[in-house]
Short mmCIF file of the C-alpha atoms (twelve columns), coordinates in Angstrom:
data_MODEL
# 
_entry.id   MODEL 
# 
loop_
_atom_site.group_PDB 
_atom_site.id 
_atom_site.type_symbol 
_atom_site.label_atom_id 
_atom_site.label_alt_id 
_atom_site.label_comp_id 
_atom_site.label_asym_id 
_atom_site.label_seq_id 
_atom_site.Cartn_x 
_atom_site.Cartn_y 
_atom_site.Cartn_z 
_atom_site.pdbx_PDB_model_num 
ATOM 1   C CA . UNK A 1   -45.544 -79.467  -196.786 1 
ATOM 2   C CA . UNK A 2   -48.940 -77.894  -196.414 1 
ATOM 3   C CA . UNK A 3   -48.160 -75.674  -199.401 1 
ATOM 4   C CA . UNK A 4   -47.178 -78.692  -201.520 1 
ATOM 5   C CA . UNK A 5   -50.245 -80.820  -200.777 1 
ATOM 6   C CA . UNK A 6   -52.696 -78.697  -202.849 1 
ATOM 7   C CA . UNK A 7   -50.448 -79.112  -205.897 1 
ATOM 8   C CA . UNK A 8   -51.571 -82.761  -205.999 1 
ATOM 9   C CA . UNK A 9   -48.111 -83.988  -206.923 1 
ATOM 10  C CA . UNK A 10  -47.842 -87.666  -207.828 1 
ATOM 11  C CA . UNK A 11  -45.310 -88.318  -205.068 1 
ATOM 12  C CA . UNK A 12  -42.761 -86.806  -202.732 1 
ATOM 13  C CA . UNK A 13  -39.280 -88.345  -202.730 1 
ATOM 14  C CA . UNK A 14  -37.392 -87.921  -199.468 1 
ATOM 15  C CA . UNK A 15  -33.735 -88.692  -198.854 1 
ATOM 16  C CA . UNK A 16  -33.537 -89.751  -195.212 1 
ATOM 17  C CA . UNK A 17  -30.754 -87.904  -193.441 1 
ATOM 18  C CA . UNK A 18  -31.061 -89.625  -190.080 1 
ATOM 19  C CA . UNK A 19  -33.791 -87.532  -188.438 1 
ATOM 20  C CA . UNK A 20  -36.586 -90.036  -187.768 1 
ATOM 21  C CA . UNK A 21  -38.711 -87.485  -185.911 1 
ATOM 22  C CA . UNK A 22  -38.681 -85.183  -188.930 1 
ATOM 23  C CA . UNK A 23  -39.489 -88.094  -191.225 1 
ATOM 24  C CA . UNK A 24  -42.518 -89.049  -189.113 1 
ATOM 25  C CA . UNK A 25  -43.698 -85.431  -189.139 1 
ATOM 26  C CA . UNK A 26  -43.348 -85.185  -192.919 1 
ATOM 27  C CA . UNK A 27  -45.273 -88.436  -193.378 1 
ATOM 28  C CA . UNK A 28  -48.138 -87.073  -191.270 1 
ATOM 29  C CA . UNK A 29  -48.242 -83.903  -193.346 1 
ATOM 30  C CA . UNK A 30  -47.925 -85.521  -196.785 1 
ATOM 31  C CA . UNK A 31  -51.230 -87.004  -198.019 1 
ATOM 32  C CA . UNK A 32  -50.004 -88.608  -201.247 1 
ATOM 33  C CA . UNK A 33  -47.425 -91.219  -202.188 1 
ATOM 34  C CA . UNK A 34  -44.150 -90.916  -200.302 1 
ATOM 35  C CA . UNK A 35  -40.980 -92.440  -201.765 1 
ATOM 36  C CA . UNK A 36  -38.269 -92.947  -199.155 1 
ATOM 37  C CA . UNK A 37  -34.556 -93.259  -199.815 1 
ATOM 38  C CA . UNK A 38  -32.855 -94.644  -196.715 1 
ATOM 39  C CA . UNK A 39  -29.436 -95.154  -198.260 1 
ATOM 40  C CA . UNK A 40  -27.191 -97.598  -196.456 1 
ATOM 41  C CA . UNK A 41  -29.956 -99.523  -194.719 1 
ATOM 42  C CA . UNK A 42  -30.895 -103.140 -195.201 1 
ATOM 43  C CA . UNK A 43  -33.964 -104.579 -196.910 1 
ATOM 44  C CA . UNK A 44  -35.646 -105.388 -193.586 1 
ATOM 45  C CA . UNK A 45  -35.495 -101.742 -192.468 1 
ATOM 46  C CA . UNK A 46  -36.882 -100.555 -195.784 1 
ATOM 47  C CA . UNK A 47  -39.671 -103.142 -195.705 1 
ATOM 48  C CA . UNK A 48  -40.564 -102.075 -192.167 1 
ATOM 49  C CA . UNK A 49  -40.918 -98.473  -193.361 1 
ATOM 50  C CA . UNK A 50  -43.614 -99.659  -195.755 1 
ATOM 51  C CA . UNK A 51  -45.267 -101.960 -193.204 1 
ATOM 52  C CA . UNK A 52  -45.398 -99.108  -190.680 1 
ATOM 53  C CA . UNK A 53  -46.916 -96.727  -193.247 1 
ATOM 54  C CA . UNK A 54  -43.911 -94.440  -193.125 1 
ATOM 55  C CA . UNK A 55  -43.342 -94.876  -196.865 1 
ATOM 56  C CA . UNK A 56  -45.371 -96.103  -199.806 1 
ATOM 57  C CA . UNK A 57  -42.313 -96.933  -201.907 1 
ATOM 58  C CA . UNK A 58  -38.674 -97.425  -200.914 1 
ATOM 59  C CA . UNK A 59  -35.634 -97.094  -203.103 1 
ATOM 60  C CA . UNK A 60  -33.036 -99.826  -203.536 1 
ATOM 61  C CA . UNK A 61  -30.551 -97.943  -205.761 1 
ATOM 62  C CA . UNK A 62  -27.109 -99.442  -205.335 1 
ATOM 63  C CA . UNK A 63  -28.571 -102.722 -204.077 1 
ATOM 64  C CA . UNK A 64  -30.156 -103.161 -207.496 1 
ATOM 65  C CA . UNK A 65  -26.926 -102.213 -209.288 1 
ATOM 66  C CA . UNK A 66  -24.933 -104.826 -207.387 1 
ATOM 67  C CA . UNK A 67  -27.658 -107.480 -207.406 1 
ATOM 68  C CA . UNK A 68  -29.256 -107.922 -210.821 1 
ATOM 69  C CA . UNK A 69  -31.344 -110.663 -209.197 1 
ATOM 70  C CA . UNK A 70  -32.332 -108.583 -206.153 1 
ATOM 71  C CA . UNK A 71  -35.929 -109.811 -206.033 1 
ATOM 72  C CA . UNK A 72  -34.864 -113.460 -206.079 1 
ATOM 73  C CA . UNK A 73  -32.246 -112.834 -203.406 1 
ATOM 74  C CA . UNK A 74  -34.755 -111.118 -201.127 1 
ATOM 75  C CA . UNK A 75  -37.274 -113.923 -201.615 1 
ATOM 76  C CA . UNK A 76  -34.605 -116.536 -200.821 1 
ATOM 77  C CA . UNK A 77  -33.171 -114.505 -197.946 1 
ATOM 78  C CA . UNK A 78  -29.836 -114.844 -199.742 1 
ATOM 79  C CA . UNK A 79  -26.856 -112.585 -199.064 1 
ATOM 80  C CA . UNK A 80  -26.472 -109.502 -201.237 1 
ATOM 81  C CA . UNK A 81  -23.434 -108.573 -203.296 1 
ATOM 82  C CA . UNK A 82  -21.551 -105.553 -201.981 1 
ATOM 83  C CA . UNK A 83  -21.773 -102.617 -204.405 1 
ATOM 84  C CA . UNK A 84  -18.511 -101.237 -205.764 1 
ATOM 85  C CA . UNK A 85  -19.010 -97.453  -206.142 1 
ATOM 86  C CA . UNK A 86  -15.776 -97.179  -208.130 1 
ATOM 87  C CA . UNK A 87  -17.556 -98.907  -211.013 1 
ATOM 88  C CA . UNK A 88  -20.777 -96.877  -210.997 1 
ATOM 89  C CA . UNK A 89  -21.614 -95.036  -214.204 1 
ATOM 90  C CA . UNK A 90  -18.264 -95.778  -215.783 1 
ATOM 91  C CA . UNK A 91  -19.640 -96.576  -219.209 1 
ATOM 92  C CA . UNK A 92  -18.561 -100.209 -219.357 1 
ATOM 93  C CA . UNK A 93  -19.851 -103.532 -218.138 1 
ATOM 94  C CA . UNK A 94  -17.842 -103.353 -214.885 1 
ATOM 95  C CA . UNK A 95  -20.298 -102.811 -212.104 1 
ATOM 96  C CA . UNK A 96  -23.344 -103.610 -214.229 1 
ATOM 97  C CA . UNK A 97  -23.200 -107.013 -215.811 1 
ATOM 98  C CA . UNK A 98  -20.340 -108.612 -213.930 1 
ATOM 99  C CA . UNK A 99  -21.865 -109.049 -210.457 1 
ATOM 100 C CA . UNK A 100 -22.517 -112.718 -209.685 1 
ATOM 101 C CA . UNK A 101 -26.087 -113.938 -209.511 1 
ATOM 102 C CA . UNK A 102 -27.399 -116.041 -206.671 1 
ATOM 103 C CA . UNK A 103 -27.542 -119.772 -207.204 1 
ATOM 104 C CA . UNK A 104 -29.966 -121.803 -205.129 1 
# 
């Protein structure tokens, strides 16, 4: 980390593997923007990472694929669609434009 900091990179993107102690150490060492991918966690956990200063940006990957209206759902505290990995990157509309949107 100390060797990366002088390169003045725009950001560091970390895939969380379950080691919170390591993540906290990396955050302390990294002075610039930190993007955190905590795959499989809920929105509340990801938001807390930002609130706690552990991350500057969090990823939402498959949540966004399965919820084209993710922002509206989060604002409304609405349930999220469950992603279907079998449809990811298949080249058709299945898994991209066929997920239902939230209705108020």
